[in-house]
Tab-separated table of N, CA and C and ligand atoms in Angstrom:
chain	number	residue	atom	x	y	z
A	1	VAL	N	-39.649	276.092	345.969
A	1	VAL	CA	-40.796	275.446	345.207
A	1	VAL	C	-42.066	275.518	345.968
A	2	VAL	N	-43.105	275.903	345.312
A	2	VAL	CA	-44.392	276.103	345.961
A	2	VAL	C	-45.288	274.815	345.544
A	3	TRP	N	-45.849	274.269	346.523
A	3	TRP	CA	-46.757	272.969	346.292
A	3	TRP	C	-48.152	273.352	346.626
A	4	SER	N	-49.074	272.968	345.706
A	4	SER	CA	-50.529	273.224	346.109
A	4	SER	C	-50.928	272.010	346.934
A	5	GLU	N	-51.998	272.207	347.656
A	5	GLU	CA	-52.530	271.138	348.518
A	5	GLU	C	-52.806	269.833	347.638
A	6	SER	N	-53.302	270.089	346.431
A	6	SER	CA	-53.599	268.900	345.633
A	6	SER	C	-52.342	268.254	345.270
A	7	GLU	N	-51.279	268.927	344.862
A	7	GLU	CA	-50.045	268.323	344.518
A	7	GLU	C	-49.529	267.504	345.685
A	8	ARG	N	-49.587	268.078	346.932
A	8	ARG	CA	-49.014	267.474	348.086
A	8	ARG	C	-49.753	266.097	348.280
A	9	SER	N	-51.093	266.171	348.226
A	9	SER	CA	-51.858	264.926	348.484
A	9	SER	C	-51.646	263.895	347.324
A	10	ILE	N	-51.435	264.327	346.086
A	10	ILE	CA	-51.102	263.450	345.057
A	10	ILE	C	-49.909	262.621	345.276
A	11	ILE	N	-48.786	263.377	345.610
A	11	ILE	CA	-47.506	262.852	345.841
A	11	ILE	C	-47.557	261.877	347.018
A	12	THR	N	-48.126	262.294	348.046
A	12	THR	CA	-48.279	261.462	349.314
A	12	THR	C	-48.961	260.159	348.886
A	13	SER	N	-50.060	260.349	348.202
A	13	SER	CA	-50.853	259.170	347.964
A	13	SER	C	-50.227	258.198	346.890
A	14	ILE	N	-49.477	258.721	345.980
A	14	ILE	CA	-48.782	257.854	345.015
A	14	ILE	C	-47.744	256.958	345.858
A	15	PHE	N	-46.971	257.677	346.644
A	15	PHE	CA	-45.928	256.891	347.398
A	15	PHE	C	-46.480	255.964	348.453
A	16	SER	N	-47.678	256.400	349.063
A	16	SER	CA	-48.117	255.507	350.095
A	16	SER	C	-48.690	254.124	349.526
A	17	SER	N	-49.096	254.233	348.191
A	17	SER	CA	-49.690	253.118	347.613
A	17	SER	C	-48.722	252.271	346.813
A	18	LEU	N	-47.385	252.694	346.831
A	18	LEU	CA	-46.390	252.089	346.034
A	18	LEU	C	-45.786	250.900	346.718
A	19	ASP	N	-45.647	249.793	345.972
A	19	ASP	CA	-44.877	248.628	346.492
A	19	ASP	C	-43.379	248.824	346.158
A	20	TYR	N	-42.662	249.341	347.171
A	20	TYR	CA	-41.234	249.638	346.908
A	20	TYR	C	-40.413	248.515	346.386
A	21	ASP	N	-40.735	247.364	346.888
A	21	ASP	CA	-39.945	246.087	346.527
A	21	ASP	C	-40.240	245.691	345.085
A	22	ASP	N	-41.244	246.161	344.421
A	22	ASP	CA	-41.647	245.815	343.126
A	22	ASP	C	-41.196	246.922	342.218
A	23	ILE	N	-41.572	248.145	342.554
A	23	ILE	CA	-41.399	249.355	341.641
A	23	ILE	C	-39.917	249.714	341.632
A	24	GLY	N	-39.203	249.644	342.696
A	24	GLY	CA	-37.791	250.067	342.713
A	24	GLY	C	-36.949	249.378	341.886
A	25	PRO	N	-37.007	247.952	341.926
A	25	PRO	CA	-36.193	247.190	340.999
A	25	PRO	C	-36.594	247.366	339.564
A	26	LYS	N	-37.872	247.457	339.340
A	26	LYS	CA	-38.357	247.580	337.907
A	26	LYS	C	-37.829	248.891	337.282
A	27	ALA	N	-37.863	250.036	338.108
A	27	ALA	CA	-37.417	251.276	337.562
A	27	ALA	C	-35.952	251.307	337.284
A	28	LEU	N	-35.180	250.802	338.169
A	28	LEU	CA	-33.626	250.647	338.027
A	28	LEU	C	-33.356	249.794	336.860
A	29	CYS	N	-33.998	248.602	336.771
A	29	CYS	CA	-33.726	247.704	335.714
A	29	CYS	C	-34.040	248.367	334.342
A	30	ARG	N	-35.176	249.034	334.249
A	30	ARG	CA	-35.538	249.666	333.027
A	30	ARG	C	-34.436	250.691	332.606
A	31	CYS	N	-33.985	251.460	333.559
A	31	CYS	CA	-32.990	252.467	333.305
A	31	CYS	C	-31.679	251.806	332.737
A	32	LEU	N	-31.265	250.746	333.382
A	32	LEU	CA	-29.997	250.072	332.968
A	32	LEU	C	-30.169	249.340	331.606
A	33	ILE	N	-31.379	248.977	331.260
A	33	ILE	CA	-31.543	248.299	329.973
A	33	ILE	C	-31.775	249.331	328.828
A	34	VAL	N	-32.631	250.370	329.103
A	34	VAL	CA	-32.915	251.220	328.070
A	34	VAL	C	-31.742	252.256	327.853
A	35	TYR	N	-31.040	252.536	328.955
A	35	TYR	CA	-29.856	253.478	328.818
A	35	TYR	C	-28.661	252.729	329.343
A	36	PRO	N	-28.130	251.840	328.510
A	36	PRO	CA	-27.118	250.920	329.011
A	36	PRO	C	-25.860	251.524	329.438
A	37	TRP	N	-25.599	252.803	329.131
A	37	TRP	CA	-24.358	253.491	329.676
A	37	TRP	C	-24.469	253.727	331.207
A	38	THR	N	-25.752	253.661	331.745
A	38	THR	CA	-25.836	253.784	333.154
A	38	THR	C	-25.320	252.622	333.976
A	39	GLN	N	-25.096	251.549	333.276
A	39	GLN	CA	-24.545	250.291	333.849
A	39	GLN	C	-23.105	250.498	334.396
A	40	ARG	N	-22.425	251.450	333.765
A	40	ARG	CA	-21.032	251.703	334.188
A	40	ARG	C	-20.757	251.887	335.656
A	41	TYR	N	-21.802	252.530	336.289
A	41	TYR	CA	-21.594	252.827	337.684
A	41	TYR	C	-21.852	251.572	338.554
A	42	PHE	N	-22.328	250.490	337.994
A	42	PHE	CA	-22.614	249.249	338.854
A	42	PHE	C	-21.647	248.131	338.475
A	43	GLY	N	-20.435	248.464	338.236
A	43	GLY	CA	-19.450	247.516	337.807
A	43	GLY	C	-19.150	246.353	338.876
A	44	GLY	N	-19.450	246.790	340.142
A	44	GLY	CA	-19.186	245.816	341.148
A	44	GLY	C	-20.424	244.849	341.470
A	45	TYR	N	-21.438	245.060	340.643
A	45	TYR	CA	-22.689	244.332	340.928
A	45	TYR	C	-22.839	242.953	340.201
A	46	GLY	N	-21.722	242.523	339.529
A	46	GLY	CA	-21.790	241.252	338.866
A	46	GLY	C	-22.408	241.253	337.517
A	47	ASN	N	-23.215	240.218	337.232
A	47	ASN	CA	-23.680	239.975	335.856
A	47	ASN	C	-24.705	240.928	335.428
A	48	LEU	N	-24.426	241.847	334.430
A	48	LEU	CA	-25.407	242.705	333.891
A	48	LEU	C	-25.427	242.520	332.287
A	49	TYR	N	-25.105	241.325	331.860
A	49	TYR	CA	-24.746	241.110	330.516
A	49	TYR	C	-25.935	241.328	329.532
A	50	ASN	N	-27.142	241.057	330.027
A	50	ASN	CA	-28.349	241.287	329.184
A	50	ASN	C	-29.529	241.631	329.992
A	51	ALA	N	-30.660	241.840	329.400
A	51	ALA	CA	-31.921	242.235	330.165
A	51	ALA	C	-32.231	241.174	331.272
A	52	THR	N	-32.203	240.012	330.854
A	52	THR	CA	-32.534	238.956	331.908
A	52	THR	C	-31.576	238.914	333.010
A	53	ALA	N	-30.314	239.064	332.750
A	53	ALA	CA	-29.309	239.107	333.789
A	53	ALA	C	-29.625	240.323	334.757
A	54	ILE	N	-29.924	241.447	334.184
A	54	ILE	CA	-30.157	242.648	334.930
A	54	ILE	C	-31.395	242.432	335.888
A	55	LYS	N	-32.427	241.872	335.217
A	55	LYS	CA	-33.725	241.674	335.983
A	55	LYS	C	-33.660	240.680	337.050
A	56	THR	N	-32.682	239.796	336.963
A	56	THR	CA	-32.587	238.809	337.988
A	56	THR	C	-31.439	238.973	338.887
A	57	ASN	N	-30.744	240.111	338.820
A	57	ASN	CA	-29.519	240.376	339.625
A	57	ASN	C	-30.049	240.882	341.040
A	58	PRO	N	-29.845	240.164	342.075
A	58	PRO	CA	-30.356	240.543	343.414
A	58	PRO	C	-29.739	241.876	343.913
A	59	LEU	N	-28.529	242.127	343.489
A	59	LEU	CA	-27.906	243.396	344.008
A	59	LEU	C	-28.598	244.584	343.358
A	60	ILE	N	-28.931	244.469	342.099
A	60	ILE	CA	-29.721	245.522	341.384
A	60	ILE	C	-31.026	245.707	341.949
A	61	ALA	N	-31.718	244.596	342.241
A	61	ALA	CA	-33.065	244.735	342.881
A	61	ALA	C	-32.950	245.404	344.218
A	62	ALA	N	-32.006	245.072	344.957
A	62	ALA	CA	-31.810	245.645	346.325
A	62	ALA	C	-31.530	247.127	346.192
A	63	HIS	N	-30.771	247.438	345.185
A	63	HIS	CA	-30.412	248.865	345.087
A	63	HIS	C	-31.584	249.682	344.567
A	64	GLY	N	-32.381	249.093	343.770
A	64	GLY	CA	-33.582	249.767	343.258
A	64	GLY	C	-34.532	250.075	344.465
A	65	ILE	N	-34.624	249.162	345.378
A	65	ILE	CA	-35.388	249.388	346.571
A	65	ILE	C	-34.851	250.600	347.378
A	66	LYS	N	-33.555	250.583	347.513
A	66	LYS	CA	-32.833	251.554	348.308
A	66	LYS	C	-33.150	252.944	347.648
A	67	VAL	N	-33.006	253.064	346.387
A	67	VAL	CA	-33.248	254.341	345.668
A	67	VAL	C	-34.731	254.888	345.984
A	68	LEU	N	-35.712	253.984	345.932
A	68	LEU	CA	-37.102	254.409	346.299
A	68	LEU	C	-37.190	254.891	347.691
A	69	HIS	N	-36.529	254.156	348.585
A	69	HIS	CA	-36.525	254.699	349.975
A	69	HIS	C	-35.861	256.018	350.069
A	70	GLY	N	-34.886	256.268	349.169
A	70	GLY	CA	-34.201	257.622	349.068
A	70	GLY	C	-35.213	258.646	348.706
A	71	LEU	N	-36.133	258.322	347.746
A	71	LEU	CA	-37.137	259.168	347.296
A	71	LEU	C	-38.152	259.535	348.360
A	72	ASP	N	-38.414	258.507	349.303
A	72	ASP	CA	-39.309	258.668	350.316
A	72	ASP	C	-38.956	259.855	351.218
A	73	ARG	N	-37.713	260.147	351.339
A	73	ARG	CA	-37.155	261.257	352.107
A	73	ARG	C	-37.635	262.555	351.558
A	74	ALA	N	-37.715	262.633	350.218
A	74	ALA	CA	-38.263	263.900	349.547
A	74	ALA	C	-39.691	264.017	349.776
A	75	VAL	N	-40.429	262.901	349.721
A	75	VAL	CA	-41.907	262.942	350.012
A	75	VAL	C	-42.228	263.515	351.402
A	76	LYS	N	-41.332	263.051	352.373
A	76	LYS	CA	-41.555	263.556	353.745
A	76	LYS	C	-41.024	264.921	354.000
A	77	ASN	N	-40.217	265.453	353.032
A	77	ASN	CA	-39.615	266.792	353.312
A	77	ASN	C	-39.859	267.645	352.050
A	78	MET	N	-41.114	267.709	351.547
A	78	MET	CA	-41.338	268.333	350.265
A	78	MET	C	-41.023	269.857	350.265
A	79	ASP	N	-40.912	270.410	351.452
A	79	ASP	CA	-40.634	271.884	351.497
A	79	ASP	C	-39.108	272.086	351.589
A	80	ASP	N	-38.410	271.138	351.637
A	80	ASP	CA	-36.932	271.261	351.838
A	80	ASP	C	-36.146	270.181	351.117
A	81	ILE	N	-36.478	269.930	349.891
A	81	ILE	CA	-35.883	268.749	349.181
A	81	ILE	C	-34.353	269.028	348.933
A	82	LYS	N	-34.000	270.338	348.708
A	82	LYS	CA	-32.631	270.647	348.448
A	82	LYS	C	-31.760	270.238	349.668
A	83	ALA	N	-32.176	270.596	350.803
A	83	ALA	CA	-31.339	270.353	351.998
A	83	ALA	C	-31.319	268.819	352.307
A	84	THR	N	-32.544	268.188	352.015
A	84	THR	CA	-32.671	266.742	352.242
A	84	THR	C	-31.666	265.993	351.468
A	85	TYR	N	-31.384	266.464	350.278
A	85	TYR	CA	-30.515	265.768	349.367
A	85	TYR	C	-29.025	266.252	349.240
A	86	ALA	N	-28.709	267.197	350.149
A	86	ALA	CA	-27.376	267.824	350.115
A	86	ALA	C	-26.343	266.724	350.105
A	87	GLU	N	-26.488	265.813	351.101
A	87	GLU	CA	-25.434	264.795	351.301
A	87	GLU	C	-25.451	263.865	350.114
A	88	LEU	N	-26.668	263.402	349.695
A	88	LEU	CA	-26.681	262.448	348.589
A	88	LEU	C	-26.132	263.054	347.273
A	89	SER	N	-26.368	264.341	347.171
A	89	SER	CA	-25.795	265.054	345.941
A	89	SER	C	-24.327	264.991	345.992
A	90	VAL	N	-23.690	265.225	347.137
A	90	VAL	CA	-22.230	265.159	347.237
A	90	VAL	C	-21.751	263.719	347.019
A	91	LEU	N	-22.472	262.806	347.576
A	91	LEU	CA	-22.021	261.299	347.289
A	91	LEU	C	-22.091	261.031	345.779
A	92	HIS	N	-23.165	261.312	345.105
A	92	HIS	CA	-23.271	260.990	343.611
A	92	HIS	C	-22.289	261.732	342.793
A	93	SER	N	-21.974	262.964	343.202
A	93	SER	CA	-21.029	263.749	342.268
A	93	SER	C	-19.594	263.435	342.753
A	94	GLU	N	-19.247	263.676	343.986
A	94	GLU	CA	-17.758	263.621	344.334
A	94	GLU	C	-17.225	262.172	344.508
A	95	LYS	N	-18.103	261.264	344.963
A	95	LYS	CA	-17.616	259.978	345.238
A	95	LYS	C	-17.950	259.027	344.096
A	96	LEU	N	-19.227	259.021	343.644
A	96	LEU	CA	-19.614	258.139	342.609
A	96	LEU	C	-19.380	258.600	341.264
A	97	HIS	N	-19.286	259.918	341.067
A	97	HIS	CA	-19.070	260.507	339.698
A	97	HIS	C	-20.121	260.180	338.792
A	98	VAL	N	-21.387	260.172	339.213
A	98	VAL	CA	-22.541	259.858	338.375
A	98	VAL	C	-22.866	261.152	337.620
A	99	ASP	N	-22.892	260.960	336.274
A	99	ASP	CA	-23.306	262.099	335.345
A	99	ASP	C	-24.713	262.545	335.752
A	100	PRO	N	-24.937	263.749	336.092
A	100	PRO	CA	-26.260	264.176	336.589
A	100	PRO	C	-27.399	264.014	335.540
A	101	ASP	N	-27.120	263.948	334.291
A	101	ASP	CA	-28.132	263.668	333.288
A	101	ASP	C	-28.866	262.395	333.557
A	102	ASN	N	-28.066	261.485	334.135
A	102	ASN	CA	-28.689	260.204	334.473
A	102	ASN	C	-29.862	260.157	335.518
A	103	PHE	N	-29.865	261.239	336.335
A	103	PHE	CA	-30.940	261.311	337.355
A	103	PHE	C	-32.257	261.474	336.633
A	104	ARG	N	-32.263	262.267	335.635
A	104	ARG	CA	-33.486	262.425	334.821
A	104	ARG	C	-33.949	261.151	334.203
A	105	LEU	N	-32.946	260.472	333.667
A	105	LEU	CA	-33.312	259.200	332.920
A	105	LEU	C	-33.987	258.157	333.894
A	106	LEU	N	-33.326	258.100	335.128
A	106	LEU	CA	-33.938	257.256	336.094
A	106	LEU	C	-35.331	257.673	336.598
A	107	ALA	N	-35.498	259.022	336.703
A	107	ALA	CA	-36.746	259.540	337.109
A	107	ALA	C	-37.780	259.266	336.038
A	108	ASP	N	-37.455	259.336	334.689
A	108	ASP	CA	-38.435	259.032	333.661
A	108	ASP	C	-38.714	257.558	333.638
A	109	CYS	N	-37.830	256.747	333.940
A	109	CYS	CA	-38.071	255.274	334.032
A	109	CYS	C	-39.069	255.025	335.144
A	110	LEU	N	-38.899	255.690	336.276
A	110	LEU	CA	-39.744	255.466	337.445
A	110	LEU	C	-41.203	255.948	337.014
A	111	ALA	N	-41.327	257.038	336.286
A	111	ALA	CA	-42.590	257.579	335.849
A	111	ALA	C	-43.297	256.542	335.058
A	112	ILE	N	-42.592	255.803	334.168
A	112	ILE	CA	-43.165	254.925	333.170
A	112	ILE	C	-43.674	253.762	334.042
A	113	VAL	N	-42.792	253.267	334.891
A	113	VAL	CA	-43.252	252.071	335.738
A	113	VAL	C	-44.386	252.336	336.523
A	114	ILE	N	-44.454	253.491	337.209
A	114	ILE	CA	-45.667	253.884	338.024
A	114	ILE	C	-46.879	254.051	337.166
A	115	ALA	N	-46.692	254.656	335.957
A	115	ALA	CA	-47.849	254.828	335.077
A	115	ALA	C	-48.403	253.483	334.576
A	116	ALA	N	-47.430	252.536	334.312
A	116	ALA	CA	-47.862	251.257	333.857
A	116	ALA	C	-48.690	250.524	334.986
A	117	GLN	N	-48.292	250.705	336.251
A	117	GLN	CA	-48.933	250.012	337.289
A	117	GLN	C	-50.257	250.721	337.578
A	118	MET	N	-50.354	251.981	337.556
A	118	MET	CA	-51.595	252.705	337.923
A	118	MET	C	-52.652	252.639	336.760
A	119	GLY	N	-52.084	252.490	335.535
A	119	GLY	CA	-53.107	252.431	334.436
A	119	GLY	C	-53.843	253.724	334.196
A	120	THR	N	-55.169	253.657	334.134
A	120	THR	CA	-56.034	254.852	333.811
A	120	THR	C	-56.095	255.774	335.032
A	121	ALA	N	-55.631	255.234	336.191
A	121	ALA	CA	-55.620	256.075	337.385
A	121	ALA	C	-54.593	257.132	337.300
A	122	PHE	N	-53.541	256.886	336.426
A	122	PHE	CA	-52.506	257.813	336.199
A	122	PHE	C	-52.965	258.941	335.333
A	123	THR	N	-53.779	259.830	335.817
A	123	THR	CA	-54.385	260.870	335.055
A	123	THR	C	-53.285	261.993	334.693
A	124	SER	N	-53.636	262.914	333.832
A	124	SER	CA	-52.666	263.914	333.462
A	124	SER	C	-52.351	264.830	334.692
A	125	GLU	N	-53.408	265.041	335.552
A	125	GLU	CA	-53.095	265.821	336.779
A	125	GLU	C	-52.102	265.122	337.708
A	126	ILE	N	-52.221	263.802	337.786
A	126	ILE	CA	-51.278	263.025	338.592
A	126	ILE	C	-49.928	263.057	337.932
A	127	GLN	N	-49.913	262.899	336.587
A	127	GLN	CA	-48.572	262.927	335.927
A	127	GLN	C	-47.952	264.278	336.137
A	128	ALA	N	-48.601	265.409	336.104
A	128	ALA	CA	-48.070	266.694	336.161
A	128	ALA	C	-47.421	266.895	337.523
A	129	ALA	N	-48.164	266.402	338.576
A	129	ALA	CA	-47.612	266.521	339.915
A	129	ALA	C	-46.373	265.696	340.133
A	130	PHE	N	-46.462	264.413	339.554
A	130	PHE	CA	-45.351	263.550	339.729
A	130	PHE	C	-44.089	264.075	338.925
A	131	GLN	N	-44.293	264.580	337.744
A	131	GLN	CA	-43.132	265.102	337.005
A	131	GLN	C	-42.534	266.321	337.689
A	132	LYS	N	-43.422	267.174	338.315
A	132	LYS	CA	-42.895	268.285	339.013
A	132	LYS	C	-42.062	267.888	340.231
A	133	PHE	N	-42.583	266.746	340.948
A	133	PHE	CA	-41.850	266.259	342.131
A	133	PHE	C	-40.502	265.697	341.697
A	134	VAL	N	-40.476	264.847	340.679
A	134	VAL	CA	-39.145	264.335	340.358
A	134	VAL	C	-38.172	265.333	339.710
A	135	ALA	N	-38.745	266.353	339.097
A	135	ALA	CA	-37.921	267.339	338.607
A	135	ALA	C	-37.240	268.189	339.772
A	136	VAL	N	-37.913	268.316	340.895
A	136	VAL	CA	-37.275	268.974	341.989
A	136	VAL	C	-36.218	268.039	342.612
A	137	VAL	N	-36.528	266.808	342.664
A	137	VAL	CA	-35.628	265.819	343.185
A	137	VAL	C	-34.267	265.830	342.309
A	138	VAL	N	-34.431	265.748	341.002
A	138	VAL	CA	-33.330	265.706	340.055
A	138	VAL	C	-32.464	266.918	340.221
A	139	SER	N	-33.179	268.101	340.370
A	139	SER	CA	-32.384	269.356	340.578
A	139	SER	C	-31.638	269.367	341.934
A	140	ALA	N	-32.237	268.820	342.903
A	140	ALA	CA	-31.640	268.768	344.129
A	140	ALA	C	-30.404	267.806	344.205
A	141	LEU	N	-30.516	266.673	343.525
A	141	LEU	CA	-29.429	265.775	343.498
A	141	LEU	C	-28.339	266.331	342.620
A	142	GLY	N	-28.668	267.131	341.675
A	142	GLY	CA	-27.672	267.638	340.701
A	142	GLY	C	-27.033	268.955	341.308
A	143	ARG	N	-27.460	269.413	342.398
A	143	ARG	CA	-27.091	270.673	342.920
A	143	ARG	C	-25.595	270.842	343.139
A	144	GLN	N	-25.044	269.681	343.624
A	144	GLN	CA	-23.614	269.770	343.964
A	144	GLN	C	-22.720	269.929	342.650
A	145	TYR	N	-23.314	269.761	341.486
A	145	TYR	CA	-22.585	269.814	340.260
A	145	TYR	C	-22.623	271.249	339.771
A	146	HIS	N	-23.548	272.028	340.233
A	146	HIS	CA	-23.743	273.424	339.711
A	146	HIS	C	-22.578	274.299	339.813
B	201	HEM	C1	-26.164	255.081	345.879
B	201	HEM	C2	-30.455	257.443	345.701
B	201	HEM	C3	-29.860	258.127	341.041
B	201	HEM	C4	-25.876	255.461	341.093
B	201	HEM	C5	-27.425	255.640	346.297
B	201	HEM	C6	-28.040	255.598	347.514
B	201	HEM	C7	-29.232	256.213	347.541
B	201	HEM	C8	-29.440	256.691	346.136
B	201	HEM	C9	-30.231	256.459	348.660
B	201	HEM	C10	-27.465	254.930	348.858
B	201	HEM	C11	-26.544	255.955	349.474
B	201	HEM	C12	-25.783	255.387	350.690
B	201	HEM	O1	-25.526	254.184	350.723
B	201	HEM	O2	-25.578	256.222	351.615
B	201	HEM	C13	-30.727	257.766	344.439
B	201	HEM	C14	-31.802	258.573	343.950
B	201	HEM	C15	-31.637	258.778	342.650
B	201	HEM	C16	-30.394	258.125	342.261
B	201	HEM	C17	-32.924	259.101	344.873
B	201	HEM	C18	-32.510	259.543	341.656
B	201	HEM	C19	-33.760	259.330	341.519
B	201	HEM	C20	-28.755	257.464	340.612
B	201	HEM	C21	-28.396	257.249	339.206
B	201	HEM	C22	-27.236	256.427	339.237
B	201	HEM	C23	-26.907	256.194	340.620
B	201	HEM	C24	-29.093	257.741	337.995
B	201	HEM	C25	-26.412	255.957	338.125
B	201	HEM	C26	-26.805	255.812	336.966
B	201	HEM	C27	-25.640	255.082	342.367
B	201	HEM	C28	-24.598	254.309	342.792
B	201	HEM	C29	-24.664	254.145	344.232
B	201	HEM	C30	-25.800	254.903	344.619
B	201	HEM	C31	-23.487	253.536	341.922
B	201	HEM	C32	-23.699	253.416	345.213
B	201	HEM	C33	-24.160	251.942	345.116
B	201	HEM	C34	-23.495	251.042	346.130
B	201	HEM	O3	-22.824	251.584	347.043
B	201	HEM	O4	-23.594	249.865	345.884
B	201	HEM	N1	-28.326	256.295	345.409
B	201	HEM	N2	-29.801	257.610	343.428
B	201	HEM	N3	-27.951	256.750	341.437
B	201	HEM	N4	-26.403	255.523	343.509
B	201	HEM	FE1	-28.050	256.585	343.433
């Protein structure tokens, strides 16, 4: 994947201004609420009975933060996202058995949450760079399934 200087600076700047503790939980909660079948992987997380339960579940919030920190690694290794996620791809496929379609769903939820937070600052140029970035992440995470 080839990144332009402008794409690199957009991605770095989006993530440097992101409040992980706020955005991570919001993105994961949205995914679990809007695509309820994704809840099946979090059977050990306790109460996920409805939207309120999901949004107030501390284990879900903590995991949302962990996922964003996982994305951070891609931001810091933009030229080698595949290798960066080799291990995480094995974990999600062989151990967790997460259907790889779900990576895109979570990535879309993250885009929506970030867009909502940035408002008009989320220009089409920023959106294009962000979508490209998450597409590469989704492909790298799904690599083990290919
Ligand atoms: C665990 C990242 C998507 C389900 C993890 C971990 C990270 C991570 C960093 C922790 C690994 C460890 O403990 O060593 C990501 C990223 C994603 C993604 C960057 C895509 C943007 C998903 C999706 C699902 C999922 C879509 C399911 C719908 C899980 C589960 C665990 C996990 C069940 C284990 C949780 C636990 O041990 O409590 N993920 N993940 N992940 N992920 Fe993902």
